[in-house]
Short mmCIF file of C-alpha atoms in Angstrom, two decimals:
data_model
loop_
_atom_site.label_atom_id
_atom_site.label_comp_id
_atom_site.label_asym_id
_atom_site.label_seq_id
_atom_site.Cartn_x
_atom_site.Cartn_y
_atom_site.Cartn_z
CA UNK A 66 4.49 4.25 35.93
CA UNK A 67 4.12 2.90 32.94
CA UNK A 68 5.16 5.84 29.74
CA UNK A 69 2.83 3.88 26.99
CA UNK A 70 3.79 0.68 24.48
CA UNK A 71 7.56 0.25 23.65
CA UNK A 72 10.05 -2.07 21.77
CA UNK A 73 12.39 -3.62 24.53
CA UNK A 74 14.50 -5.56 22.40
CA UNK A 75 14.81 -6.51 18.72
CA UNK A 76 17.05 -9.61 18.10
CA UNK A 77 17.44 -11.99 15.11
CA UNK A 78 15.38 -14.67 14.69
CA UNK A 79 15.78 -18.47 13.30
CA UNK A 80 12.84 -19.05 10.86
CA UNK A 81 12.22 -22.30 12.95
CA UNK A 82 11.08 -20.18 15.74
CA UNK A 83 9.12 -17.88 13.73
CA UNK A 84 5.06 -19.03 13.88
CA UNK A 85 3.60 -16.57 12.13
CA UNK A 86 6.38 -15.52 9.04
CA UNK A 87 8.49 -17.86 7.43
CA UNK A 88 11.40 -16.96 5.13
CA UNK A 89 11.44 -18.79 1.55
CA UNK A 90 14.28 -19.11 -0.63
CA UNK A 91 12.42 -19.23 -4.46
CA UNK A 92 14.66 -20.41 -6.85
CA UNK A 93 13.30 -18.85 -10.47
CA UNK A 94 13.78 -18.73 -13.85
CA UNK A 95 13.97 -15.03 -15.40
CA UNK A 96 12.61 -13.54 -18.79
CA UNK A 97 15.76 -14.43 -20.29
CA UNK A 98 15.48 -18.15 -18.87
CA UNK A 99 18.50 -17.84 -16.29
CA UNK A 100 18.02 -19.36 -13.04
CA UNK A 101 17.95 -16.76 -10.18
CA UNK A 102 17.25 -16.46 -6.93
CA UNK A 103 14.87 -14.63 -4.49
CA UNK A 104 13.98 -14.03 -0.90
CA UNK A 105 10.33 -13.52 0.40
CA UNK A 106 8.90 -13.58 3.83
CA UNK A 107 5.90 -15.27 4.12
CA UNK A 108 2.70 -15.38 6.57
CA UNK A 109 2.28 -18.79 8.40
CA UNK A 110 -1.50 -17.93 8.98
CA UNK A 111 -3.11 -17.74 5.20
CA UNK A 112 -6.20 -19.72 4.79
CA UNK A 113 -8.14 -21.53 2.43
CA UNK A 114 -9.16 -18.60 0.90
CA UNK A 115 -5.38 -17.87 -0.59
CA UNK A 116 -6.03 -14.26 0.43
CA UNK A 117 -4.00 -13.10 3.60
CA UNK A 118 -5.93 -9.65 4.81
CA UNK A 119 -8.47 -7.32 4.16
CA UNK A 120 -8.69 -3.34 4.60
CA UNK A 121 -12.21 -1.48 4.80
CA UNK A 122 -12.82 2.18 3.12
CA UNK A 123 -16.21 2.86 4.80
CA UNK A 124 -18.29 5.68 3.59
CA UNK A 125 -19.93 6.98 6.71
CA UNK A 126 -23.42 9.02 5.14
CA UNK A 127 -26.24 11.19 7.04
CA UNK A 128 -30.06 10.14 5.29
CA UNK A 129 -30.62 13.53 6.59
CA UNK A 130 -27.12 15.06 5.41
CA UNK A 131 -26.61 16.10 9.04
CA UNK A 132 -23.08 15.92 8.54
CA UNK A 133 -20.61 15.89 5.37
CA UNK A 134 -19.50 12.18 3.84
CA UNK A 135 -16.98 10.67 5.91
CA UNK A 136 -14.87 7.47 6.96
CA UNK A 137 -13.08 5.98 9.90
CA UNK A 138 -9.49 5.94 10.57
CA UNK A 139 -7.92 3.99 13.66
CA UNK A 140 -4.56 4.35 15.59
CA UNK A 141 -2.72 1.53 16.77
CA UNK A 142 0.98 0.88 18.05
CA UNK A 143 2.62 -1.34 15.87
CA UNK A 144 5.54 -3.26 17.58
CA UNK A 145 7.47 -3.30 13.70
CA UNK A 146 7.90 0.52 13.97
CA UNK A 147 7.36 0.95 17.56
CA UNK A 148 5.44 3.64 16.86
CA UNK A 149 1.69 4.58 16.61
CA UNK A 150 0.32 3.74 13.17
CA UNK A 151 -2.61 5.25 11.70
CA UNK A 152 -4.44 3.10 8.94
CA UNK A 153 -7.89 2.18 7.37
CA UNK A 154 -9.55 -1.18 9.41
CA UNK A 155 -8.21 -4.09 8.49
CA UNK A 156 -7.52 -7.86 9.54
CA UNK A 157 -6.75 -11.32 8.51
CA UNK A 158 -9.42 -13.31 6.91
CA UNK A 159 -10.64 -16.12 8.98
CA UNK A 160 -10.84 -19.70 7.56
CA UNK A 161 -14.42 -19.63 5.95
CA UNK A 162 -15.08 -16.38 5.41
CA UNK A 163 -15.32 -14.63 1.95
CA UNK A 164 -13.36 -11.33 1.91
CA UNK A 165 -16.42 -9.07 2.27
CA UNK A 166 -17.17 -11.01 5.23
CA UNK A 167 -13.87 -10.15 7.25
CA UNK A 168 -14.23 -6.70 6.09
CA UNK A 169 -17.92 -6.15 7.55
CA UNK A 170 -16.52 -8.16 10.80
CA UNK A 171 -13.41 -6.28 11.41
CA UNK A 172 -15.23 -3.26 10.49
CA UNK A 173 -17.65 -3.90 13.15
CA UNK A 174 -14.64 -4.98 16.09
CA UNK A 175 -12.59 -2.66 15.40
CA UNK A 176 -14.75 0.98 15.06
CA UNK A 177 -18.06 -0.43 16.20
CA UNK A 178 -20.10 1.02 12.68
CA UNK A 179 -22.19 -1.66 11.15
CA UNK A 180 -21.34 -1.60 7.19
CA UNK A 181 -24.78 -1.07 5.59
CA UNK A 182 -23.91 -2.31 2.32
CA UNK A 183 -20.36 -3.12 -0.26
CA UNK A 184 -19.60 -0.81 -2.35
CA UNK A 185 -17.30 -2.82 -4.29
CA UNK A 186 -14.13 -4.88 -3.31
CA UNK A 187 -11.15 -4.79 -5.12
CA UNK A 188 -9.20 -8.05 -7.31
CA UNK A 189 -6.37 -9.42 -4.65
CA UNK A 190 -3.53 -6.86 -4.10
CA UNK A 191 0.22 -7.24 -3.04
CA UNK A 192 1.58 -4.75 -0.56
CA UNK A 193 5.28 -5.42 -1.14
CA UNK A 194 5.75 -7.79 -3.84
CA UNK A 195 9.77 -7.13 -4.20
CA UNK A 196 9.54 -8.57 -0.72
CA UNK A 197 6.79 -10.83 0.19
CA UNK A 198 4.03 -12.57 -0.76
CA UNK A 199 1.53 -10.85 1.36
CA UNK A 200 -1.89 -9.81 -0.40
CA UNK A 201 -5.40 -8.36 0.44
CA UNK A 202 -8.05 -6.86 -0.98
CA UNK A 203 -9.21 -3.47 -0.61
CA UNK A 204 -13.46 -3.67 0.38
CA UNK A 205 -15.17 -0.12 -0.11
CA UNK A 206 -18.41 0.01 2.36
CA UNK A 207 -21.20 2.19 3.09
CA UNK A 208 -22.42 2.96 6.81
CA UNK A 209 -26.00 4.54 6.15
CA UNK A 210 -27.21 6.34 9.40
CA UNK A 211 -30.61 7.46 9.98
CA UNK A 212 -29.43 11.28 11.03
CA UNK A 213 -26.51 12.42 13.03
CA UNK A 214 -23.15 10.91 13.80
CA UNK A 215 -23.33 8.02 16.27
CA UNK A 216 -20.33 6.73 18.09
CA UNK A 217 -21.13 2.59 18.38
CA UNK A 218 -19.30 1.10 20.92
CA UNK A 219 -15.84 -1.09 19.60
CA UNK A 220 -15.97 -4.90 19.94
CA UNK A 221 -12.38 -5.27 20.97
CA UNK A 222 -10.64 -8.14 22.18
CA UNK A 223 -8.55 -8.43 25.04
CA UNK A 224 -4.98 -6.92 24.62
CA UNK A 225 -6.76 -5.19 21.58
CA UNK A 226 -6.31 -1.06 21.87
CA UNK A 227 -7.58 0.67 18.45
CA UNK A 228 -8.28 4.46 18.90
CA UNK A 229 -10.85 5.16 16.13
CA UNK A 230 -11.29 8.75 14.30
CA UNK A 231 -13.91 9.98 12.25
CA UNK A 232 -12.55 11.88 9.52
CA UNK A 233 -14.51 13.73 6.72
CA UNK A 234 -13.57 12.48 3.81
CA UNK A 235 -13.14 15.62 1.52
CA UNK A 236 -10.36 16.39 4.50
CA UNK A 237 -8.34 12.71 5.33
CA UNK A 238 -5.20 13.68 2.90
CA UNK A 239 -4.91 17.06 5.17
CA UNK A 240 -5.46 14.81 8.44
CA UNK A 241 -3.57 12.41 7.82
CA UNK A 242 -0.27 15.07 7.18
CA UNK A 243 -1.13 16.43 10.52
CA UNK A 244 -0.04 13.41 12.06
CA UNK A 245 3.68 12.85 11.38
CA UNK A 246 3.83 16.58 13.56
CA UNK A 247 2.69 13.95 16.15
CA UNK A 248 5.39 11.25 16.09
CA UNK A 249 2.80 8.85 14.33
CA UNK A 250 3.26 7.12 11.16
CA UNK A 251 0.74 6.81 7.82
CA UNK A 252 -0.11 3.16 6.40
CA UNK A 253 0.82 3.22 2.88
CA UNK A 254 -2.58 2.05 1.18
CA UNK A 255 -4.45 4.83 3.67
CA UNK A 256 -1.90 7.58 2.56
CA UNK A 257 -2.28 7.03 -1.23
CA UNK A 258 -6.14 6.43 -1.13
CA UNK A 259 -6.16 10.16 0.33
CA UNK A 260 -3.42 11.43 -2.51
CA UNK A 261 -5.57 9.92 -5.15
CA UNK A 262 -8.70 11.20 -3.70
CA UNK A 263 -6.68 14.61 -3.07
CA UNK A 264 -5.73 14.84 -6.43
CA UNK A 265 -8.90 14.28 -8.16
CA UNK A 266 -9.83 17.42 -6.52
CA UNK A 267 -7.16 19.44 -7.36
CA UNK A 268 -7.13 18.44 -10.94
CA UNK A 269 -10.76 18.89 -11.13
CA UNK A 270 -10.07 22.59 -9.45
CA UNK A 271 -7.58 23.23 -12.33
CA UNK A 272 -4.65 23.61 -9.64
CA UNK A 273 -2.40 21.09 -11.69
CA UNK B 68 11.81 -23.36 -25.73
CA UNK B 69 11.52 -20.38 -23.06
CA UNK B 70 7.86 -20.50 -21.63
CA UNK B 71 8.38 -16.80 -19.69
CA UNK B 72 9.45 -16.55 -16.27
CA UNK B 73 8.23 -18.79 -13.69
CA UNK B 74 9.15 -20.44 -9.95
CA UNK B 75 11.20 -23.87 -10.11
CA UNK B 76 11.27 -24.10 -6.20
CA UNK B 77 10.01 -22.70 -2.91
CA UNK B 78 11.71 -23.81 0.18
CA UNK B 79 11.90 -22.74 3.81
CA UNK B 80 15.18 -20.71 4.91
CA UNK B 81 17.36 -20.04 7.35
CA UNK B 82 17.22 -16.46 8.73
CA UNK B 83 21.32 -16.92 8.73
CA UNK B 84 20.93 -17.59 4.83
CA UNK B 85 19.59 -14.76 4.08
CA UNK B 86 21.05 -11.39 2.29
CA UNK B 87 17.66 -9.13 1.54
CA UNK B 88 15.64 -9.96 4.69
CA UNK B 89 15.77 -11.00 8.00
CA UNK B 90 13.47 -12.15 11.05
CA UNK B 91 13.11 -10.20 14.11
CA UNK B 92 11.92 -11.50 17.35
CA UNK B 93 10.47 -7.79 19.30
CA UNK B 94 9.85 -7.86 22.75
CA UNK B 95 7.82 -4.93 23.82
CA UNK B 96 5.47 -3.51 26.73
CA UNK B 97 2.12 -3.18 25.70
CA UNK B 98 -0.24 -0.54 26.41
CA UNK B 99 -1.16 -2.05 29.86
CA UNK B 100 2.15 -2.70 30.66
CA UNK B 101 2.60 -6.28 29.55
CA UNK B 102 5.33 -7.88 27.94
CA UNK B 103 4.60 -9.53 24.55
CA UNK B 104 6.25 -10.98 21.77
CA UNK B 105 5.88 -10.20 17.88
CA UNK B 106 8.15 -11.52 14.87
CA UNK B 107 8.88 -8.83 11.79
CA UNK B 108 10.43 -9.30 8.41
CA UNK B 109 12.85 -6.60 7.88
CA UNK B 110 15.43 -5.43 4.85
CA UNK B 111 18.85 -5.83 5.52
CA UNK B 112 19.32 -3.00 2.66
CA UNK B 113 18.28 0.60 4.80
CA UNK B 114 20.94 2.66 4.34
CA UNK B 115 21.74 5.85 6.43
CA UNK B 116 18.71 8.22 5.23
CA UNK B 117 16.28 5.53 7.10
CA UNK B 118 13.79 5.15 4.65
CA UNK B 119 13.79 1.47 2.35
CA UNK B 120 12.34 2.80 -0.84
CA UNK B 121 9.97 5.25 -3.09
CA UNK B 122 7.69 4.90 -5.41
CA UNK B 123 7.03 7.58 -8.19
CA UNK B 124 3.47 8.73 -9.68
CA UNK B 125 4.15 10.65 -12.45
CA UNK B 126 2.01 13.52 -14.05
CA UNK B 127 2.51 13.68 -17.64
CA UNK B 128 0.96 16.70 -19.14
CA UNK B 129 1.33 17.98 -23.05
CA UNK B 130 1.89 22.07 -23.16
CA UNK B 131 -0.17 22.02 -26.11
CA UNK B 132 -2.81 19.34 -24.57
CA UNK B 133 -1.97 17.21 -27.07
CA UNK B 134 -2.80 14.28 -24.92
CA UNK B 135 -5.28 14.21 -21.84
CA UNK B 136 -3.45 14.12 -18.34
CA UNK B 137 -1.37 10.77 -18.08
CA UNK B 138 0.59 8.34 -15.92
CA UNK B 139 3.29 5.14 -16.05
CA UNK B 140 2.83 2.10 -14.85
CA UNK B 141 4.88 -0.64 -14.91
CA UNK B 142 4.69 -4.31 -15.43
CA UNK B 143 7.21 -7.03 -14.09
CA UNK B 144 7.84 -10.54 -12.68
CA UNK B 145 8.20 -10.96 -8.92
CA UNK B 146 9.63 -13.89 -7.84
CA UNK B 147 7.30 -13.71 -4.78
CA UNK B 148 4.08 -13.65 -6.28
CA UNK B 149 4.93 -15.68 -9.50
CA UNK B 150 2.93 -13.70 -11.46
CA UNK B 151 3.52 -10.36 -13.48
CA UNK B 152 2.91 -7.72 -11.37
CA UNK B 153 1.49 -4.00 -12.13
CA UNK B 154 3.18 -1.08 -10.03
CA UNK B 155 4.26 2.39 -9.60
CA UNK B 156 7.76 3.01 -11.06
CA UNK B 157 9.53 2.45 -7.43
CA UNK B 158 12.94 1.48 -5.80
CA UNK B 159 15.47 1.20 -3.21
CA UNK B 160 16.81 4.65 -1.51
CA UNK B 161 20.73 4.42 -2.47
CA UNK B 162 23.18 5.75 0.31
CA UNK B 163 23.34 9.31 -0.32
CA UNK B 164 20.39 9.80 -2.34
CA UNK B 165 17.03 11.95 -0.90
CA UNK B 166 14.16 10.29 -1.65
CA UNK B 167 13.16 12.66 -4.15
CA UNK B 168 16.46 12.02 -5.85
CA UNK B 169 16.02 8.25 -5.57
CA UNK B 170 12.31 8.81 -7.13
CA UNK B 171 13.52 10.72 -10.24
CA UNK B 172 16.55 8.23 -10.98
CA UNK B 173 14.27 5.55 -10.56
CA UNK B 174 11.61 6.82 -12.95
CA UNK B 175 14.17 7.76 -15.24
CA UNK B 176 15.53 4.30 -15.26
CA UNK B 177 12.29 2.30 -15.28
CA UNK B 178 10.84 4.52 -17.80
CA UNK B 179 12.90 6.79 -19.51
CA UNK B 180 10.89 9.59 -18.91
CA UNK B 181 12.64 12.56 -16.84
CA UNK B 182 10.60 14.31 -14.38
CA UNK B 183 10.04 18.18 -14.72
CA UNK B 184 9.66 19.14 -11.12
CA UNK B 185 8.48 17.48 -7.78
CA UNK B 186 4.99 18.19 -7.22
CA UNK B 187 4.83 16.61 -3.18
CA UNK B 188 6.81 13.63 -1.28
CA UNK B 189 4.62 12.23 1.49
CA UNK B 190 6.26 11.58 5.19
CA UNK B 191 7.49 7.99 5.32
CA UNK B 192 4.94 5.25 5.21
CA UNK B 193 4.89 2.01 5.90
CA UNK B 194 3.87 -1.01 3.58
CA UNK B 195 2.52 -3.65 5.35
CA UNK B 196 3.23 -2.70 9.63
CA UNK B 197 1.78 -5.80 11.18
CA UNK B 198 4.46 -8.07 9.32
CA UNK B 199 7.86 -5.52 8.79
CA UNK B 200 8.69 -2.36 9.32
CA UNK B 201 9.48 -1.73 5.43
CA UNK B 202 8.81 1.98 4.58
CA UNK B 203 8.54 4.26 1.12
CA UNK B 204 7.90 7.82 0.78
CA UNK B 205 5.67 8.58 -2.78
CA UNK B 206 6.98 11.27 -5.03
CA UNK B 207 4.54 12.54 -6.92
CA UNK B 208 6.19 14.31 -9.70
CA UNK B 209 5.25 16.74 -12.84
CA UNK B 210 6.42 15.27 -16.73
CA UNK B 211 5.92 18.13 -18.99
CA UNK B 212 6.19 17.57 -22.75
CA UNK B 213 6.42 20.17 -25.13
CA UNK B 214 3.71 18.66 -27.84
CA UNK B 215 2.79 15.55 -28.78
CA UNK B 216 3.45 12.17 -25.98
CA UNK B 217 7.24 10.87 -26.72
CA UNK B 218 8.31 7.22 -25.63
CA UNK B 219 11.92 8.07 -24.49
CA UNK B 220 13.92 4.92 -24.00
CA UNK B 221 14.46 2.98 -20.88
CA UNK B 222 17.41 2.47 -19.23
CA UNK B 223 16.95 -1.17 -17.73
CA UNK B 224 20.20 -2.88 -15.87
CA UNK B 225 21.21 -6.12 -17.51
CA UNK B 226 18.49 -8.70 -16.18
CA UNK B 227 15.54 -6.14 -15.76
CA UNK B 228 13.13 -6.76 -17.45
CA UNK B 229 10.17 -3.53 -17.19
CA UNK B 230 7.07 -2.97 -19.41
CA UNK B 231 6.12 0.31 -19.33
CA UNK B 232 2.73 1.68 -20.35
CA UNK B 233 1.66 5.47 -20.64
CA UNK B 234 -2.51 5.36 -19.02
CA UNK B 235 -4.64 8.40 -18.89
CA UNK B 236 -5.43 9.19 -14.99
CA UNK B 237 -9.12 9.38 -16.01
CA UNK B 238 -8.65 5.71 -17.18
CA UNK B 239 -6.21 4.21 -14.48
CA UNK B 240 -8.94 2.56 -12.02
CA UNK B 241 -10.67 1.08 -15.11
CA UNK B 242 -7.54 0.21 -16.32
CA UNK B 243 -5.96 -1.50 -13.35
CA UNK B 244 -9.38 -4.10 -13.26
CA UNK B 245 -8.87 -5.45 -16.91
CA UNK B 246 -5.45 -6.82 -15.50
CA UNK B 247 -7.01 -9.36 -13.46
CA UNK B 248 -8.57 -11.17 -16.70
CA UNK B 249 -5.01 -11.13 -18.14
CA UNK B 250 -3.38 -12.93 -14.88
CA UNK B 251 -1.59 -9.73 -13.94
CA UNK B 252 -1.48 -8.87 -9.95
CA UNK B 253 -1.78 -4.54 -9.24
CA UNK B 254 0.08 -3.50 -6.52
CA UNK B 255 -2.10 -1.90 -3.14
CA UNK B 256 -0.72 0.93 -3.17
CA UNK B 257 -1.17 1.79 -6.77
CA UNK B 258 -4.99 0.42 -6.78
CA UNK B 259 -5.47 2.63 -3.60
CA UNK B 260 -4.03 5.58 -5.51
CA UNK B 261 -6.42 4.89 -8.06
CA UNK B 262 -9.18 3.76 -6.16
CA UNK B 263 -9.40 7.21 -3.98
CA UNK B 264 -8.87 8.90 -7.36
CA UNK B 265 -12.03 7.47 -8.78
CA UNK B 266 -14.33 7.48 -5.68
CA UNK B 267 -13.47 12.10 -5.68
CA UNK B 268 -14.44 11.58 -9.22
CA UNK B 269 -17.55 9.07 -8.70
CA UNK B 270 -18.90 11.12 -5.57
CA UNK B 271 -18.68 14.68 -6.95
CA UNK B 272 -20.91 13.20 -9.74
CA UNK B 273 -23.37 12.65 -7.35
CA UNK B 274 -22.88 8.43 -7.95
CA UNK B 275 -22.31 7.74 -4.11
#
């Protein structure tokens, strides 16, 4: 019987092993003009496009206002924190696509909604830049439906398991707290889009 | 003549090498019960509390709204990037230290401003969980000045080297785009922050 994904052993690696990260020893010259050094870990897979991954912020809107502004959330077991992350869509960019592109794409395999238009998309971003090189860009879309809430089928590929959640959006920051009750753990960028967006609405209430 | 900080080499290292960061091979069932492989990058620097890091967004209010509603962000050079890069005050969790502790040292540090009170510290989230299993809380904490905004002094170790700069929270988002004309980088999590800020603001104006 199987009891759900799990790490069965974590052991160190030789970077020569490694396909998809690479460790890089940066030798640099500070503000002062000392040489230094640096350690980054790098992804093996970044394409032409110089920009590793994208993340999508869809707007999910009724024509007919049958239902309050929303987005889409998914849930997915990350083997790096053996646990059950939740986070916005995202995915590497593929070699040839523009970063709008792999947003509307992933968008569409991962939840199933087709993005109606962008929003906007955001200048490249670094997740961790103490630590690695890794960047994306953050692509805000809108998913215009005719009346109520539709449920398009994922396009997932095999070995692929995303659990998708419609979330209004006026309510994600309170959502997404509910889930470390549950054992699962917040991305980052999701967490503080939603305290942002949280405490525009506060401020604007007068509560701070 | 110094011409700022800058890369002199990048080259490929061995995981044994390393201090900061090493390479994990994980071996874990998946959610149909087969075994696969993934590779992480993970600090070598977690100490006992289990959490890597925090980053700080501070509130900075006048009693006599002498100013409008502000943050701090920072500006520095990361090695990994090569490029000056705009964040959230943030920093490594010392042994013994909460993160909240850890959030007001660091701010305090970085920017010389001392926090008032802790407003809310988010469960642990994780950066980037594809590629490591690096994790932060966010502290959002309270700055109240008595009058007028005061520029209290930093108090940088020998070799940092941390631009601060006071922005109104109204401003941040439209802030955070004129860095990309300068060359600058903006950290995701910070953008997000701002970006979910400015879409509460954008869509209870009726502009989405």
């Amino acid at each position: 019987m199987s009891s759900g994904p799990a790490v069965l052993s974590s052991t160190p690696m030789p970077a020569s092993e490694a396909k998809w990260i690479t460790l890089k020893k940066i030798v640099y010259r500070d503000e002062a003009g000392k040489e230094r050094v640096w350690e980054s870990a790098e992804r093996t897979t970044r394409k032409s496009s110089g920009i590793d991954a994208v993340a999508v912020l869809a707007l999910i809107r009724s024509k007919t206002n049958a239902f309050p502004l929303s987005t889409i959330i998914i849930e997915q077991y990350r083997p790096p924190i053996d646990k059950y992350i939740v986070e916005m869509p995202a995915g590497l960019i593929d070699e040839g696509e523009t970063p709008d592109q792999a947003a509307i794409r992933e968008l569409e395999e991962e939840t199933g909604y087709k993005a109606s238009k962008v929003v906007e998309t955001t200048p490249v971003l670094v997740a961790d830049p103490g630590m690695t090189n890794a960047n994306m860009k953050l692509v805000v879309v809108r998913v215009d439906l005719e009346d109520k809430m539709e449920h398009p089928t994922q396009k997932l590929e095999a070995g692929e398991f995303i659990v998708r959640r419609v979330v209004e959006v006026d309510k994600l920051d309170q959502v997404l707290k509910e889930y470390e009750t549950k054992g699962y753990v917040v991305d980052a960028k999701l967490q503080h889009w939603a305290s942002g967006y949280d405490m525009a609405r506060r401020i604007t209430a007068g509560q701070l």
